[in-house]
Tab-separated table of C-alpha atoms in Angstrom:
chain	number	residue	atom	x	y	z
A	1	MET	CA	-16.012	11.709	75.561
A	2	THR	CA	-17.345	15.422	75.043
A	3	SER	CA	-18.386	16.252	71.429
A	4	LEU	CA	-16.157	18.589	69.561
A	5	ALA	CA	-18.888	18.946	66.810
A	6	PRO	CA	-20.674	22.564	66.544
A	7	PRO	CA	-24.030	23.065	68.125
A	8	VAL	CA	-26.990	21.484	65.888
A	9	PRO	CA	-28.647	24.389	63.747
A	10	ALA	CA	-31.782	25.022	65.256
A	11	HIS	CA	-33.671	25.338	61.657
A	12	LEU	CA	-32.666	21.044	60.949
A	13	PRO	CA	-36.015	19.000	61.286
A	14	ALA	CA	-36.508	17.669	64.772
A	15	THR	CA	-38.989	14.655	63.768
A	16	LEU	CA	-39.536	12.053	61.144
A	17	GLY	CA	-42.401	13.806	59.672
A	18	ALA	CA	-40.776	17.614	59.529
A	19	LEU	CA	-37.513	15.800	57.689
A	20	VAL	CA	-39.679	13.949	54.709
A	21	ALA	CA	-41.470	17.219	54.364
A	22	SER	CA	-38.196	18.971	54.201
A	23	GLY	CA	-37.435	17.203	51.046
A	24	TYR	CA	-34.732	15.176	52.181
A	25	GLU	CA	-33.446	12.106	50.186
A	26	PRO	CA	-30.978	9.918	51.624
A	27	ARG	CA	-27.699	9.150	49.869
A	28	PRO	CA	-25.374	6.329	50.583
A	29	VAL	CA	-22.087	7.454	52.042
A	30	LYS	CA	-19.937	6.597	48.884
A	31	ALA	CA	-22.462	8.794	46.764
A	32	GLU	CA	-22.145	11.433	49.038
A	33	LEU	CA	-18.223	11.500	49.088
A	34	ARG	CA	-18.543	11.272	45.327
A	35	ASP	CA	-20.833	13.877	44.941
A	36	ASN	CA	-18.454	16.233	47.172
A	37	VAL	CA	-15.236	15.219	45.319
A	38	ILE	CA	-16.705	16.338	42.144
A	39	ALA	CA	-18.261	19.588	43.509
A	40	ARG	CA	-14.454	20.361	44.558
A	41	LEU	CA	-12.891	19.467	41.459
A	42	ARG	CA	-15.166	21.687	39.020
A	43	ALA	CA	-14.826	24.401	42.025
A	44	GLY	CA	-10.917	23.858	41.497
A	45	GLN	CA	-10.502	23.486	45.003
A	46	PRO	CA	-8.206	20.780	46.617
A	47	CYS	CA	-9.950	17.661	48.003
A	48	PHE	CA	-6.957	17.078	50.644
A	49	PRO	CA	-6.167	20.263	51.785
A	50	GLY	CA	-2.892	20.304	53.892
A	51	ILE	CA	-1.632	17.317	52.147
A	52	VAL	CA	2.038	18.335	50.682
A	53	GLY	CA	3.794	16.359	47.961
A	54	PHE	CA	0.393	14.268	46.687
A	55	GLU	CA	-0.793	16.502	44.402
A	56	ASP	CA	0.197	14.477	41.304
A	57	THR	CA	0.601	11.118	42.590
A	58	VAL	CA	-1.591	9.952	45.369
A	59	GLY	CA	-4.372	12.501	45.602
A	60	PRO	CA	-5.510	11.846	41.884
A	61	GLN	CA	-5.369	8.228	42.780
A	62	LEU	CA	-7.463	8.631	45.802
A	63	GLU	CA	-9.893	10.668	44.033
A	64	ARG	CA	-10.442	8.125	41.296
A	65	ALA	CA	-10.987	5.623	44.004
A	66	LEU	CA	-13.268	7.516	45.998
A	67	LEU	CA	-15.176	8.333	42.599
A	68	ALA	CA	-15.391	4.646	41.941
A	69	GLY	CA	-16.908	3.781	45.318
A	70	HIS	CA	-13.917	1.609	46.296
A	71	ASP	CA	-12.663	0.895	49.964
A	72	VAL	CA	-8.796	1.729	49.838
A	73	VAL	CA	-5.552	0.832	51.517
A	74	LEU	CA	-3.036	2.999	51.715
A	75	LEU	CA	0.400	1.208	51.509
A	76	GLY	CA	3.714	2.862	52.310
A	77	GLU	CA	6.683	3.247	54.732
A	78	ARG	CA	6.412	5.159	57.951
A	79	GLY	CA	6.053	8.941	58.201
A	80	GLN	CA	4.552	9.382	54.720
A	81	GLY	CA	1.371	11.115	55.855
A	82	LYS	CA	-0.838	8.057	55.604
A	83	THR	CA	-2.953	8.782	58.851
A	84	ARG	CA	-3.225	12.690	58.087
A	85	LEU	CA	-4.844	11.809	54.412
A	86	ILE	CA	-7.142	9.411	55.652
A	87	ARG	CA	-8.419	11.821	58.515
A	88	SER	CA	-8.710	14.554	56.004
A	89	LEU	CA	-11.513	12.413	54.088
A	90	SER	CA	-14.138	13.346	56.849
A	91	ALA	CA	-14.110	16.619	55.232
A	92	LEU	CA	-15.278	15.402	52.279
A	93	LEU	CA	-18.624	14.068	53.977
A	94	ASP	CA	-21.891	16.436	54.196
A	95	GLU	CA	-21.795	19.069	56.997
A	96	TRP	CA	-24.827	17.550	58.704
A	97	ILE	CA	-26.847	14.122	58.348
A	98	PRO	CA	-29.982	13.119	59.926
A	99	VAL	CA	-30.049	10.105	62.307
A	100	VAL	CA	-32.384	8.357	64.911
A	101	ALA	CA	-31.984	10.375	68.279
A	102	GLY	CA	-30.375	7.896	70.620
A	103	CYS	CA	-29.523	5.352	68.019
A	104	GLU	CA	-26.024	3.750	68.493
A	105	ILE	CA	-25.272	2.968	64.833
A	106	ASN	CA	-26.504	6.270	63.247
A	107	ASP	CA	-29.709	4.900	61.419
A	108	ASP	CA	-31.406	6.823	58.750
A	109	PRO	CA	-34.791	7.932	59.988
A	110	THR	CA	-36.175	7.276	56.685
A	111	ALA	CA	-35.055	3.580	56.523
A	112	PRO	CA	-33.890	2.038	60.130
A	113	ILE	CA	-31.880	-0.868	60.307
A	114	CYS	CA	-31.291	-1.723	64.045
A	115	ALA	CA	-34.423	-3.422	65.961
A	116	ARG	CA	-34.693	-0.692	68.369
A	117	CYS	CA	-35.209	2.311	65.810
A	118	ARG	CA	-37.448	-0.150	63.667
A	119	ARG	CA	-39.654	-0.751	66.682
A	120	LEU	CA	-39.665	3.136	67.517
A	121	ALA	CA	-40.607	4.006	64.040
A	122	ALA	CA	-43.314	1.567	64.154
A	123	GLU	CA	-44.560	2.823	67.187
A	124	GLN	CA	-44.104	6.580	66.716
A	125	GLY	CA	-44.540	7.087	62.725
A	126	ASP	CA	-44.234	10.744	61.823
A	127	ASP	CA	-43.208	11.554	65.621
A	128	LEU	CA	-40.075	9.775	65.475
A	129	PRO	CA	-37.113	11.928	67.224
A	130	VAL	CA	-34.632	13.084	64.767
A	131	GLY	CA	-30.888	14.076	65.654
A	132	TRP	CA	-28.353	15.323	63.567
A	133	ARG	CA	-24.485	14.314	63.268
A	134	HIS	CA	-21.816	16.242	62.175
A	135	ARG	CA	-19.290	14.956	59.827
A	136	SER	CA	-16.515	15.217	62.530
A	137	GLU	CA	-18.379	12.630	64.379
A	138	ARG	CA	-18.800	10.339	61.270
A	139	PHE	CA	-15.107	9.062	61.449
A	140	GLY	CA	-14.093	5.831	63.471
A	141	GLU	CA	-10.382	5.127	63.689
A	142	LYS	CA	-8.625	2.115	65.328
A	143	LEU	CA	-5.216	1.438	65.360
A	144	ALA	CA	-5.047	-2.292	65.109
A	145	THR	CA	-3.064	-3.997	67.789
A	146	PRO	CA	-2.445	-7.923	68.521
A	147	ASP	CA	-5.149	-7.638	71.652
A	148	THR	CA	-7.967	-6.211	69.327
A	149	SER	CA	-11.055	-8.566	69.445
A	150	VAL	CA	-13.841	-9.150	67.310
A	151	GLY	CA	-16.210	-7.747	69.903
A	152	ASP	CA	-13.859	-4.304	69.658
A	153	LEU	CA	-14.332	-3.940	65.736
A	154	VAL	CA	-18.030	-5.854	65.345
A	155	GLY	CA	-19.887	-6.126	68.735
A	156	ASP	CA	-20.843	-8.405	71.296
A	157	VAL	CA	-23.591	-9.438	74.073
A	158	ASP	CA	-23.823	-6.477	76.611
A	159	PRO	CA	-24.008	-8.287	79.937
A	160	VAL	CA	-25.704	-5.276	81.475
A	161	LYS	CA	-28.669	-5.372	79.145
A	162	VAL	CA	-29.159	-9.043	79.642
A	163	ALA	CA	-29.145	-8.319	83.609
A	164	GLU	CA	-31.639	-6.003	83.238
A	165	GLY	CA	-34.078	-8.562	82.229
A	166	ARG	CA	-33.982	-8.849	78.539
A	167	SER	CA	-33.793	-12.179	76.688
A	168	LEU	CA	-30.201	-13.557	75.546
A	169	GLY	CA	-31.694	-13.807	72.125
A	170	ASP	CA	-32.966	-10.192	71.950
A	171	SER	CA	-30.849	-8.438	69.624
A	172	GLU	CA	-31.128	-5.256	71.530
A	173	THR	CA	-28.977	-6.744	74.223
A	174	ILE	CA	-25.916	-6.516	71.552
A	175	HIS	CA	-23.316	-3.733	72.560
A	176	TYR	CA	-21.933	-2.608	68.832
A	177	GLY	CA	-18.420	-2.403	68.172
A	178	LEU	CA	-16.530	0.395	66.159
A	179	VAL	CA	-17.512	-0.737	62.756
A	180	PRO	CA	-21.342	-0.392	63.108
A	181	ARG	CA	-20.905	2.622	65.324
A	182	THR	CA	-19.180	4.367	62.175
A	183	ASN	CA	-22.273	3.231	60.419
A	184	ARG	CA	-22.881	5.873	57.361
A	185	GLY	CA	-19.416	7.291	57.839
A	186	ILE	CA	-15.932	6.281	57.303
A	187	PHE	CA	-14.125	3.501	59.256
A	188	ALA	CA	-9.984	3.815	59.041
A	189	ILE	CA	-7.915	0.714	60.619
A	190	ASN	CA	-4.523	1.917	60.815
A	191	GLU	CA	-1.622	-0.512	60.369
A	192	LEU	CA	-3.676	-3.147	59.166
A	193	PRO	CA	-1.339	-6.243	58.974
A	194	ASP	CA	-1.024	-5.709	62.895
A	195	LEU	CA	-4.255	-7.170	63.188
A	196	ALA	CA	-4.676	-10.912	63.853
A	197	GLU	CA	-5.400	-13.015	61.079
A	198	ARG	CA	-8.741	-14.266	62.864
A	199	ILE	CA	-9.732	-10.972	63.619
A	200	GLN	CA	-9.272	-9.760	60.000
A	201	VAL	CA	-11.922	-12.604	58.923
A	202	ALA	CA	-14.426	-10.447	60.734
A	203	LEU	CA	-14.180	-7.749	58.220
A	204	LEU	CA	-14.697	-10.012	55.263
A	205	ASN	CA	-18.626	-9.360	55.404
A	206	VAL	CA	-18.216	-5.789	56.139
A	207	LEU	CA	-16.132	-5.187	52.986
A	208	GLU	CA	-18.058	-7.571	50.609
A	209	GLU	CA	-21.614	-8.187	51.956
A	210	ARG	CA	-21.901	-4.924	53.913
A	211	ASP	CA	-23.255	-6.312	57.021
A	212	ILE	CA	-22.113	-7.648	60.432
A	213	GLN	CA	-22.826	-10.907	62.576
A	214	VAL	CA	-22.573	-10.942	66.246
A	215	ARG	CA	-22.267	-14.089	68.507
A	216	GLY	CA	-24.470	-16.498	65.967
A	217	TYR	CA	-27.499	-14.188	66.448
A	218	GLN	CA	-29.887	-14.269	63.161
A	219	LEU	CA	-28.884	-10.538	62.566
A	220	ARG	CA	-27.982	-8.855	59.607
A	221	LEU	CA	-27.189	-5.252	59.395
A	222	PRO	CA	-26.406	-3.689	56.299
A	223	LEU	CA	-24.003	-1.155	56.808
A	224	ASP	CA	-23.250	2.055	54.846
A	225	LEU	CA	-19.641	2.951	55.147
A	226	LEU	CA	-16.330	3.675	53.555
A	227	VAL	CA	-13.393	1.635	54.652
A	228	VAL	CA	-10.026	2.885	54.625
A	229	ALA	CA	-6.784	1.204	55.841
A	230	SER	CA	-2.923	1.782	56.157
A	231	ALA	CA	-0.270	-0.547	56.135
A	232	ASN	CA	3.552	-0.742	55.762
A	233	PRO	CA	4.870	-2.630	52.939
A	234	GLU	CA	4.747	-6.459	53.585
A	235	ASP	CA	8.388	-6.811	53.089
A	236	TYR	CA	9.142	-4.694	55.964
A	237	THR	CA	6.326	-5.287	58.432
A	238	ASN	CA	7.224	-8.529	59.845
A	239	ARG	CA	4.494	-8.434	62.498
A	240	GLY	CA	1.954	-9.706	60.280
A	241	ARG	CA	0.121	-9.740	56.965
A	242	ILE	CA	-3.264	-8.716	55.221
A	243	ILE	CA	-4.937	-12.191	54.619
A	244	THR	CA	-5.437	-12.729	50.941
A	245	PRO	CA	-9.276	-12.835	51.041
A	246	LEU	CA	-9.290	-9.308	52.816
A	247	LYS	CA	-6.865	-7.467	50.195
A	248	ASP	CA	-9.025	-8.559	47.505
A	249	ARG	CA	-12.076	-6.981	48.916
A	250	PHE	CA	-10.441	-3.638	49.072
A	251	GLY	CA	-11.233	-1.841	45.891
A	252	ALA	CA	-7.678	-0.052	45.420
A	253	GLU	CA	-4.504	-0.071	46.919
A	254	ILE	CA	-2.474	3.067	46.738
A	255	ARG	CA	1.033	3.361	47.298
A	256	THR	CA	2.136	6.551	49.220
A	257	HIS	CA	5.719	8.141	49.098
A	258	TYR	CA	7.899	10.853	50.765
A	259	PRO	CA	8.061	14.193	48.949
A	260	ALA	CA	9.467	14.038	45.601
A	261	SER	CA	10.702	17.137	45.436
A	262	LEU	CA	13.289	19.256	47.487
A	263	ALA	CA	10.463	22.002	47.487
A	264	ALA	CA	7.769	19.805	48.698
A	265	GLU	CA	9.922	18.739	51.659
A	266	THR	CA	10.686	22.114	52.507
A	267	GLU	CA	7.325	22.997	52.401
A	268	LEU	CA	5.993	20.325	54.526
A	269	ILE	CA	8.660	21.192	57.198
A	270	ARG	CA	7.155	24.734	57.140
A	271	GLN	CA	3.364	23.480	57.628
A	272	GLU	CA	4.099	20.847	60.413
A	273	ALA	CA	7.168	22.065	62.513
A	274	LEU	CA	6.342	23.607	65.411
A	275	ILE	CA	8.837	26.531	65.401
A	276	GLN	CA	9.545	28.809	68.454
A	277	ALA	CA	12.685	30.866	66.730
A	278	VAL	CA	13.507	31.971	63.483
A	279	VAL	CA	15.193	29.327	61.435
A	280	PRO	CA	16.451	31.099	58.227
A	281	ARG	CA	15.265	29.575	54.699
A	282	HIS	CA	18.894	28.054	53.818
A	283	LEU	CA	18.748	26.192	57.417
A	284	LEU	CA	15.195	24.784	56.052
A	285	ASP	CA	16.882	23.831	52.851
A	286	VAL	CA	19.939	22.133	54.602
A	287	VAL	CA	17.787	20.055	56.999
A	288	ALA	CA	15.729	19.111	53.665
A	289	ARG	CA	18.456	18.018	51.899
A	290	PHE	CA	19.845	16.158	54.949
A	291	THR	CA	16.672	14.392	55.301
A	292	ARG	CA	16.666	13.245	51.390
A	293	GLU	CA	20.464	12.104	52.169
A	294	VAL	CA	19.779	9.888	54.950
A	295	ARG	CA	16.816	8.504	52.975
A	296	ASP	CA	19.088	7.768	50.111
A	297	SER	CA	22.085	6.780	51.986
A	298	PRO	CA	23.013	2.674	51.740
A	299	ALA	CA	23.990	3.015	55.236
A	300	VAL	CA	20.336	3.094	56.229
A	301	ASP	CA	17.858	0.299	56.128
A	302	GLN	CA	15.792	1.390	52.975
A	303	ARG	CA	12.937	-0.923	53.827
A	304	SER	CA	12.223	1.100	57.079
A	305	GLY	CA	12.462	4.374	55.263
A	306	VAL	CA	12.998	7.628	57.006
A	307	SER	CA	10.048	9.342	58.490
A	308	ALA	CA	8.929	13.370	57.722
A	309	ARG	CA	8.985	13.277	61.380
A	310	PHE	CA	12.994	13.208	61.193
A	311	ALA	CA	13.121	16.498	59.345
A	312	ILE	CA	10.158	18.102	61.454
A	313	ALA	CA	12.053	16.970	64.868
A	314	CYS	CA	15.187	18.377	63.278
A	315	VAL	CA	13.964	21.767	62.813
A	316	GLU	CA	12.145	21.750	66.440
A	317	ALA	CA	15.409	20.711	67.595
A	318	LEU	CA	17.060	23.740	65.746
A	319	SER	CA	14.764	26.129	67.079
A	320	GLY	CA	15.197	24.888	70.531
A	321	ALA	CA	18.641	25.398	70.338
A	322	ALA	CA	18.349	29.109	69.136
A	323	VAL	CA	15.740	29.667	72.115
A	324	ARG	CA	18.212	28.287	74.719
A	325	ARG	CA	21.226	30.487	73.140
A	326	ALA	CA	18.786	33.546	73.336
A	327	ALA	CA	18.190	32.640	76.977
A	328	LEU	CA	21.786	32.067	77.846
A	329	SER	CA	23.183	35.166	76.013
A	330	GLY	CA	20.119	37.482	76.773
A	331	GLU	CA	19.729	38.168	73.055
A	332	ALA	CA	16.486	39.513	71.990
A	333	ASP	CA	16.020	37.739	69.034
A	334	ALA	CA	16.492	33.688	68.526
A	335	VAL	CA	17.847	32.649	65.442
A	336	ALA	CA	19.004	29.112	64.511
A	337	ARG	CA	22.437	28.703	63.178
A	338	ILE	CA	24.135	26.121	60.905
A	339	GLY	CA	26.554	25.429	63.873
A	340	ASP	CA	23.397	24.263	66.015
A	341	LEU	CA	22.952	21.073	63.501
A	342	ALA	CA	26.004	19.187	65.010
A	343	GLY	CA	24.287	19.137	68.245
A	344	VAL	CA	20.868	18.130	67.022
A	345	VAL	CA	21.961	15.164	65.230
A	346	PRO	CA	22.823	12.842	68.006
A	347	THR	CA	19.326	13.408	68.992
A	348	LEU	CA	17.990	12.134	65.626
A	349	ARG	CA	19.559	8.649	66.082
A	350	GLY	CA	16.581	6.972	67.139
A	351	LYS	CA	14.499	8.127	64.162
A	352	VAL	CA	16.678	5.964	61.700
A	353	GLU	CA	17.138	2.207	61.258
A	354	PHE	CA	20.748	1.518	60.072
A	355	ASP	CA	21.703	-1.644	58.046
A	356	VAL	CA	23.515	-4.164	60.827
A	357	SER	CA	26.808	-3.527	58.910
A	358	GLU	CA	26.718	0.131	60.391
A	359	GLU	CA	26.703	-0.810	64.030
A	360	GLY	CA	28.725	1.640	66.230
A	361	ARG	CA	29.088	4.132	63.271
A	362	GLU	CA	25.201	5.397	63.617
A	363	GLU	CA	26.326	9.172	64.751
A	364	GLU	CA	29.289	9.380	62.746
A	365	THR	CA	27.514	8.318	59.338
A	366	LEU	CA	24.711	11.013	60.367
A	367	GLN	CA	27.421	13.739	60.906
A	368	LEU	CA	28.828	12.933	57.610
A	369	LEU	CA	25.433	13.293	55.877
A	370	ALA	CA	24.468	16.724	57.403
A	371	ARG	CA	27.851	18.079	56.402
A	372	ARG	CA	27.219	17.011	52.988
A	373	ALA	CA	23.923	18.241	52.886
A	374	THR	CA	25.286	21.530	54.053
A	375	ALA	CA	27.890	21.541	51.284
A	376	ASP	CA	24.981	20.887	48.635
A	377	ALA	CA	22.789	23.841	50.415
A	378	TRP	CA	25.855	26.481	50.152
A	379	ARG	CA	26.759	25.503	46.517
A	380	ALA	CA	23.095	25.911	45.709
A	381	HIS	CA	22.897	29.273	47.527
A	382	LEU	CA	26.006	30.651	47.458
A	383	GLY	CA	27.604	29.129	44.475
A	384	GLY	CA	26.759	31.808	41.921
A	385	GLY	CA	28.199	34.958	40.787
A	386	ASP	CA	26.415	37.416	42.792
A	387	VAL	CA	27.828	36.667	46.136
A	388	ARG	CA	31.476	35.827	45.010
A	389	PRO	CA	32.963	38.948	45.666
A	390	THR	CA	31.649	38.832	49.408
A	391	LEU	CA	32.935	35.278	49.635
A	392	THR	CA	36.434	36.266	48.540
A	393	ALA	CA	36.641	39.155	50.794
A	394	LEU	CA	35.664	36.970	53.825
A	395	VAL	CA	38.459	34.523	52.777
A	396	ALA	CA	40.767	37.454	52.402
A	397	TRP	CA	39.963	38.440	55.821
A	398	PHE	CA	40.737	34.838	57.369
A	399	ASP	CA	44.010	35.060	55.537
A	400	GLU	CA	44.917	38.309	57.171
A	401	GLY	CA	45.161	36.368	60.334
A	402	ASN	CA	41.557	36.786	61.730
A	403	SER	CA	39.542	34.077	63.384
A	404	LEU	CA	35.852	33.310	63.840
A	405	ILE	CA	34.353	31.725	67.116
A	406	ALA	CA	30.893	30.399	66.795
A	407	GLY	CA	29.088	27.880	69.011
A	408	ASP	CA	26.001	27.227	70.506
A	409	SER	CA	26.588	29.870	73.335
A	410	VAL	CA	28.241	32.273	71.179
A	411	PRO	CA	25.848	35.527	70.916
A	412	ALA	CA	24.866	36.964	67.213
A	413	GLN	CA	26.584	40.232	68.634
A	414	THR	CA	29.656	38.748	69.756
A	415	LEU	CA	30.275	36.848	66.165
A	416	LEU	CA	29.366	40.143	64.456
A	417	THR	CA	31.851	42.296	66.255
A	418	GLU	CA	34.661	39.857	65.667
A	419	LEU	CA	33.999	40.001	62.073
A	420	GLY	CA	33.685	43.537	61.968
A	421	PRO	CA	32.523	45.759	58.654
A	422	LEU	CA	32.537	43.121	55.495
A	423	GLU	CA	32.056	44.869	52.116
A	424	GLY	CA	29.066	42.725	50.603
A	425	LEU	CA	27.697	41.318	53.905
A	426	GLY	CA	24.094	42.985	52.898
A	427	ARG	CA	24.333	41.133	49.694
A	428	LEU	CA	25.166	37.958	51.365
A	429	VAL	CA	22.055	37.829	53.558
A	430	SER	CA	19.645	39.222	50.710
A	431	VAL	CA	20.723	36.155	48.567
A	432	LEU	CA	20.165	33.489	51.542
A	433	GLU	CA	17.221	35.067	52.974
A	434	SER	CA	15.237	36.756	49.971
A	435	ASP	CA	11.710	34.885	51.007
A	436	PRO	CA	8.446	36.699	51.541
A	437	ARG	CA	7.680	34.374	54.654
A	438	LEU	CA	10.456	36.185	56.767
A	439	GLY	CA	9.089	39.330	58.294
A	440	THR	CA	11.139	42.847	58.423
A	441	SER	CA	12.233	42.573	61.664
A	442	ALA	CA	13.862	39.191	61.409
A	443	ALA	CA	15.699	40.046	58.186
A	444	GLU	CA	17.387	43.093	60.013
A	445	SER	CA	18.316	41.332	63.160
A	446	PRO	CA	21.753	40.715	64.287
A	447	GLY	CA	21.138	37.032	64.556
A	448	LEU	CA	19.793	36.659	61.007
A	449	VAL	CA	23.078	38.258	59.650
A	450	ALA	CA	25.308	35.966	62.190
A	451	ALA	CA	23.608	33.060	60.986
A	452	CYS	CA	24.420	33.732	57.166
A	453	VAL	CA	27.894	34.648	58.227
A	454	GLU	CA	28.103	31.406	60.016
A	455	PHE	CA	26.523	29.481	56.737
A	456	ALA	CA	29.131	31.088	54.638
A	457	ALA	CA	31.967	30.396	56.559
A	458	GLU	CA	30.953	26.499	57.109
A	459	GLY	CA	30.457	26.059	53.465
A	460	LEU	CA	34.212	27.527	52.852
A	461	TRP	CA	35.387	25.265	55.268
A	462	LEU	CA	33.716	22.244	53.699
A	463	THR	CA	34.747	23.361	50.134
A	464	ARG	CA	38.373	23.618	52.052
A	465	ARG	CA	39.102	27.311	51.376
A	466	ILE	CA	39.314	28.008	55.254
A	467	ASP	CA	40.050	25.813	58.235
A	468	LYS	CA	38.031	25.086	61.360
A	469	ASP	CA	38.568	23.433	64.708
A	470	SER	CA	35.746	22.389	67.059
A	471	LEU	CA	36.068	21.598	70.721
A	472	GLY	CA	32.988	21.295	72.917
A	473	GLY	CA	30.411	23.095	71.108
A	474	VAL	CA	32.693	25.742	70.099
A	475	SER	CA	34.076	26.469	66.530
A	476	ARG	CA	36.977	28.384	65.481
A	477	TYR	CA	37.151	29.542	61.616
A	478	GLY	CA	40.725	30.625	60.621
A	479	ALA	CA	42.856	30.617	57.199
A	480	ALA	CA	43.609	27.381	55.760
């Protein structure tokens, strides 16, 4: 596999003698993490940049665990950012550390632990070649699966080395597993309960005595690493459990959670979704509320949770719907509209585990929750007095016998032409889209104005002030 690490700086020492002369002092990896966390806290910098919603809860708990030198289990439902958080820990390591050149387990040149490096150090002394590892190469990750073996994690005898003529009792015939290869770094195990219990036993010494044993060799490797694991709650994960002795060896168990606020939910969507069209601010708010409605619904199996990927996939699908409409109509700007949500909801069915009593009603339930979220967002944005005259004028327009056709293939300009001039339309757009993140061109586009009009009409229908008929992806709004 090609390394993604940057080139090693030329000024770094290349031999043991030069390394010692440079004033190098080795530090255990947990001391290294502790010092770097302290430095970030003192500088007012986030320890886990890009992690949304954990600033006042999980973040401080994890900082305390790292400062205490604890191995950590992150416990939480799916899609709460556990893996993202674990991977962010590598940024807290020093940028470069010295290793014995060619060592499989990243031995410190001043204190090698494997048989090969000790032999080379004795033979070459200050001329021992030194290599350098970037922080990105000091993170090892394993997804726990039932077929994972002790050899995968710890190591096994390498038959190729034995065939080369070495004695079977020679410790240099060992092929090291993932754990020792992450020596002087961070080793992560995702979905730890999925690891067979007999394999979990192999990790007991790693967490407590910090060493490994391979195939009965008289071998002790005092490993230096931080172990971090993720797991779903045991009451939901029926595939396995973390054995009690192993759980006891982790210094901290930290519960993760979904975003606690609507603002954090929306910020997470903005950060993670790959959006190819303009998704208006009010529509992001609808999706965030929709996601929270699904999480809180009694129709959903609360033990499984509703992943943040639900909201991300929803926004990406809305973006795709906008791009499709623009391609069909020849519009220059692709802007998502609230009417696109009804067509997107069925594609989200696979991301939610419903209660058994809801069998056969899953899509109907999701559509109901989407409408409820839309109504809540409409009240939040348009329930004030600033746009009341505009909404009154829109209702009066419908009462005059006019109708508005909207749908996933109706161009924005067609919708606006049907509506014609409407008093206060600019104020409606301003109230819904007063967000500096939107560029000027998007704010002035017919697509965004049409999206705001359709959202206003949808909310008037949901609050029973006008009527709506839908058929085949086309909706007609008219007088009640």
